[in-house]
Amino acid sequence: PPNATTTPAPLVCNVWASAVGGACVCDPNRYGNGVSRCDQCPVGATSPRGSTTFQDCDCSEGQGATMLGGVCQCGKNAYGNGAVCTRCPRGTVSPRFSSSLPDCVRPYAFVSVQLGFDGVRPQDLPDTTLVSVMATTLGINSDLVGIADKVLQDVRRGGGSRRLLADRTAVTYNIEAGSASDATSISDKLKEAIANGKLDENLEAAGLPKALVLSDVSVGDGLSVS
């Protein structure tokens, strides 16, 4: 008949999908076309609802984990299954993709220093940027640079009864040295970069404030900074 209407066929979505806006979309942590397939992301990886490709699966929930060979793997100085990555105990290091605590070992030594950043809080100082700046300053691989501590401090400024309470973030660096000569070289380069302003120059170039040196540059086990 001329006025007859046809009813569209109902959506038949995958068991791991739901109908949204007239289309089938895969559930969170899955990817596909929503009809014939909604594949599970690897263990430790997540993806938003409606993801369509494997590239939508992200390992960032694993505290530094990255995708390798289709599996989430823990990053440098951590161990685990990629879904949960635990930091190595202070004073120890591990290579990327370590899976267990015995993978965390003591290097020959650490070159350590504590820097203070006035007027900023810990969340305003991304570890990746702090590490990148130090590695660039010293001309070493960023895998050798670690942030041992990043602590908010309250400091008093001014004199007399009108001293103001202000924020300062203290950042402790532990820089891995594989030998005595490495430790000497890194220590000398760091002292020079602090003295000639190169470190501050690189910090400002990365959008960070200049740093106060809160400790001497030292070579030791990385457990404390004097």
Short mmCIF file of C-alpha atoms in Angstrom, two decimals:
data_model
loop_
_atom_site.label_atom_id
_atom_site.label_comp_id
_atom_site.label_asym_id
_atom_site.label_seq_id
_atom_site.Cartn_x
_atom_site.Cartn_y
_atom_site.Cartn_z
CA PRO A 1 0.00 0.00 0.00
CA PRO A 2 1.21 3.56 -0.76
CA ASN A 3 1.10 4.70 2.89
CA ALA A 4 2.66 1.59 4.38
CA THR A 5 5.67 2.12 6.68
CA THR A 6 8.42 -0.30 7.48
CA THR A 7 9.76 -0.84 10.98
CA PRO A 8 13.56 -0.83 11.13
CA ALA A 9 15.11 -4.03 12.30
CA PRO A 10 16.02 -3.91 16.00
CA LEU A 11 19.68 -3.52 16.87
CA VAL A 12 21.33 -6.79 17.82
CA CYS A 13 24.42 -5.85 19.78
CA ASN A 14 27.25 -7.99 20.97
CA VAL A 15 26.83 -9.45 24.44
CA TRP A 16 29.62 -7.03 25.56
CA ALA A 17 28.00 -3.99 23.93
CA SER A 18 24.95 -1.77 24.33
CA ALA A 19 22.83 0.43 22.06
CA VAL A 20 23.73 4.11 22.25
CA GLY A 21 22.26 6.68 19.86
CA GLY A 22 21.11 4.03 17.41
CA ALA A 23 24.44 2.23 17.26
CA CYS A 24 26.06 -0.65 19.11
CA VAL A 25 29.08 0.38 21.16
CA CYS A 26 31.42 -1.84 23.12
CA ASP A 27 31.54 -1.73 26.90
CA PRO A 28 34.45 -0.08 28.76
CA ASN A 29 37.75 -1.97 28.58
CA ARG A 30 36.75 -3.62 25.29
CA TYR A 31 37.07 -2.63 21.65
CA GLY A 32 35.39 -3.61 18.37
CA ASN A 33 32.43 -2.83 16.12
CA GLY A 34 29.85 -3.53 18.82
CA VAL A 35 28.06 -6.16 16.76
CA SER A 36 30.25 -9.08 15.74
CA ARG A 37 33.06 -8.42 18.20
CA CYS A 38 34.01 -6.60 21.40
CA ASP A 39 37.45 -7.88 22.34
CA GLN A 40 38.86 -7.55 25.85
CA CYS A 41 41.81 -5.19 26.40
CA PRO A 42 44.93 -6.88 27.84
CA VAL A 43 45.20 -7.37 31.61
CA GLY A 44 45.97 -4.00 33.17
CA ALA A 45 44.73 -1.96 30.20
CA THR A 46 41.60 0.16 30.09
CA SER A 47 39.56 1.78 27.32
CA PRO A 48 36.51 4.06 27.30
CA ARG A 49 33.04 2.90 26.22
CA GLY A 50 32.73 2.86 22.46
CA SER A 51 36.37 2.01 21.71
CA THR A 52 36.85 0.45 18.29
CA THR A 53 40.54 -0.50 18.02
CA PHE A 54 43.26 -2.11 20.11
CA GLN A 55 45.09 1.25 20.16
CA ASP A 56 42.31 2.56 22.43
CA CYS A 57 43.55 0.24 25.20
CA ASP A 58 45.78 2.16 27.59
CA CYS A 59 48.11 0.85 30.31
CA SER A 60 48.40 4.09 32.32
CA GLU A 61 46.39 2.68 35.24
CA GLY A 62 49.39 0.48 36.02
CA GLN A 63 51.46 3.32 37.54
CA GLY A 64 54.00 3.73 34.76
CA ALA A 65 53.15 0.58 32.80
CA THR A 66 53.50 0.60 29.02
CA MET A 67 52.27 -1.68 26.24
CA LEU A 68 54.82 -4.14 24.85
CA GLY A 69 53.92 -7.01 22.56
CA GLY A 70 50.25 -6.50 23.28
CA VAL A 71 50.73 -6.77 27.06
CA CYS A 72 50.99 -4.14 29.80
CA GLN A 73 54.45 -4.19 31.35
CA CYS A 74 55.77 -2.24 34.36
CA GLY A 75 58.19 0.64 33.84
CA LYS A 76 61.65 1.34 35.19
CA ASN A 77 62.19 0.82 38.97
CA ALA A 78 58.89 -0.98 39.45
CA TYR A 79 57.65 -4.57 39.27
CA GLY A 80 54.34 -6.34 38.79
CA ASN A 81 51.99 -7.76 36.19
CA GLY A 82 51.27 -4.50 34.37
CA ALA A 83 47.88 -4.15 36.04
CA VAL A 84 49.48 -3.38 39.40
CA CYS A 85 53.03 -2.02 39.43
CA THR A 86 54.82 -1.62 42.77
CA ARG A 87 57.77 0.74 43.13
CA CYS A 88 61.06 -0.88 44.09
CA PRO A 89 62.18 -0.17 47.67
CA ARG A 90 64.14 3.02 48.04
CA GLY A 91 67.80 2.52 47.23
CA THR A 92 67.12 -0.19 44.64
CA VAL A 93 66.44 -0.17 40.90
CA SER A 94 64.99 -2.55 38.31
CA PRO A 95 64.89 -2.61 34.52
CA ARG A 96 61.70 -2.03 32.60
CA PHE A 97 59.25 -4.94 32.44
CA SER A 98 60.31 -6.41 35.80
CA SER A 99 57.77 -8.75 37.34
CA SER A 100 58.90 -9.47 40.91
CA LEU A 101 60.63 -7.94 43.93
CA PRO A 102 63.94 -9.85 43.40
CA ASP A 103 64.32 -7.83 40.18
CA CYS A 104 64.97 -4.77 42.39
CA VAL A 105 68.71 -4.58 43.14
CA ARG A 106 71.17 -2.03 44.48
CA PRO A 107 73.31 -0.28 41.86
CA TYR A 108 76.93 0.66 42.54
CA ALA A 109 75.79 4.01 43.95
CA PHE A 110 73.38 6.90 43.63
CA VAL A 111 74.22 10.54 43.11
CA SER A 112 71.65 12.39 45.21
CA VAL A 113 70.53 15.96 45.66
CA GLN A 114 67.48 17.68 47.09
CA LEU A 115 66.05 20.71 45.30
CA GLY A 116 63.39 23.11 46.55
CA PHE A 117 60.74 24.76 44.38
CA ASP A 118 59.08 27.74 46.05
CA GLY A 119 55.46 28.62 45.42
CA VAL A 120 54.47 25.30 43.86
CA ARG A 121 52.86 22.14 45.14
CA PRO A 122 53.92 18.55 44.33
CA GLN A 123 51.14 18.06 41.77
CA ASP A 124 52.47 21.07 39.84
CA LEU A 125 55.81 19.30 39.27
CA PRO A 126 55.29 16.29 36.96
CA ASP A 127 57.83 13.53 37.55
CA THR A 128 58.32 13.06 33.81
CA THR A 129 59.33 16.71 33.39
CA LEU A 130 61.62 16.72 36.42
CA VAL A 131 63.34 13.57 35.18
CA SER A 132 63.65 14.85 31.62
CA VAL A 133 65.23 18.13 32.74
CA MET A 134 67.80 16.40 34.93
CA ALA A 135 68.67 13.84 32.24
CA THR A 136 69.10 16.61 29.66
CA THR A 137 71.23 18.66 32.03
CA LEU A 138 73.56 15.74 32.73
CA GLY A 139 73.50 14.27 29.22
CA ILE A 140 72.40 10.83 30.44
CA ASN A 141 69.55 8.41 29.74
CA SER A 142 66.38 9.37 31.60
CA ASP A 143 66.09 5.78 32.88
CA LEU A 144 69.00 6.54 35.22
CA VAL A 145 67.17 9.44 36.91
CA GLY A 146 64.72 8.74 39.71
CA ILE A 147 62.54 10.87 41.98
CA ALA A 148 62.94 9.42 45.46
CA ASP A 149 60.70 11.93 47.25
CA LYS A 150 58.50 14.89 46.41
CA VAL A 151 57.25 16.50 49.62
CA LEU A 152 55.31 19.67 50.37
CA GLN A 153 56.97 21.86 52.98
CA ASP A 154 55.74 24.98 54.78
CA VAL A 155 58.36 27.71 54.95
CA ARG A 156 58.34 31.09 56.66
CA ARG A 157 59.30 34.15 54.66
CA GLY A 158 60.03 37.62 55.93
CA GLY A 159 61.04 38.76 59.36
CA GLY A 160 59.40 39.74 62.62
CA SER A 161 55.79 39.02 63.40
CA ARG A 162 54.70 39.39 59.77
CA ARG A 163 56.41 36.29 58.48
CA LEU A 164 54.26 34.60 55.82
CA LEU A 165 53.66 30.89 55.51
CA ALA A 166 54.37 29.71 51.94
CA ASP A 167 54.52 26.47 50.00
CA ARG A 168 57.74 24.80 48.93
CA THR A 169 58.08 21.41 47.29
CA ALA A 170 61.26 19.50 48.12
CA VAL A 171 62.30 17.06 45.38
CA THR A 172 64.93 14.41 46.10
CA TYR A 173 66.74 13.03 43.07
CA ASN A 174 68.51 9.66 43.04
CA ILE A 175 70.63 9.28 39.91
CA GLU A 176 71.87 5.77 39.22
CA ALA A 177 75.62 5.25 38.80
CA GLY A 178 76.95 1.91 37.63
CA SER A 179 80.57 2.43 38.67
CA ALA A 180 82.88 4.70 40.66
CA SER A 181 83.82 6.61 37.54
CA ASP A 182 80.14 7.08 36.61
CA ALA A 183 79.38 8.40 40.09
CA THR A 184 82.27 10.88 39.93
CA SER A 185 81.31 12.04 36.44
CA ILE A 186 77.63 12.53 37.27
CA SER A 187 78.42 14.27 40.56
CA ASP A 188 80.87 16.68 38.90
CA LYS A 189 78.46 17.48 36.06
CA LEU A 190 75.61 18.15 38.49
CA LYS A 191 77.69 20.43 40.69
CA GLU A 192 78.83 22.36 37.62
CA ALA A 193 75.29 22.67 36.24
CA ILE A 194 74.09 24.07 39.56
CA ALA A 195 77.00 26.51 39.81
CA ASN A 196 76.81 27.86 36.25
CA GLY A 197 73.01 28.08 36.16
CA LYS A 198 72.53 25.43 33.46
CA LEU A 199 70.12 23.44 35.63
CA ASP A 200 67.94 26.51 36.30
CA GLU A 201 68.04 27.40 32.61
CA ASN A 202 66.73 23.97 31.66
CA LEU A 203 64.08 24.05 34.38
CA GLU A 204 62.75 27.37 33.12
CA ALA A 205 62.82 26.14 29.52
CA ALA A 206 60.55 23.28 30.64
CA GLY A 207 58.11 25.69 32.31
CA LEU A 208 59.29 25.03 35.86
CA PRO A 209 60.59 27.56 38.41
CA LYS A 210 64.23 27.89 39.37
CA ALA A 211 65.33 25.58 42.17
CA LEU A 212 66.90 26.13 45.56
CA VAL A 213 69.60 23.62 46.44
CA LEU A 214 68.54 22.14 49.78
CA SER A 215 71.36 19.59 50.13
CA ASP A 216 74.88 18.94 48.98
CA VAL A 217 75.36 16.72 45.95
CA SER A 218 76.33 13.37 47.48
CA VAL A 219 77.27 9.86 46.42
CA GLY A 220 75.83 7.03 48.48
CA ASP A 221 73.19 4.34 48.83
CA GLY A 222 70.27 6.60 47.94
CA LEU A 223 68.57 6.09 51.29
CA SER A 224 69.25 9.55 52.65
CA VAL A 225 70.41 12.97 51.50
CA SER A 226 72.60 15.07 53.78
#
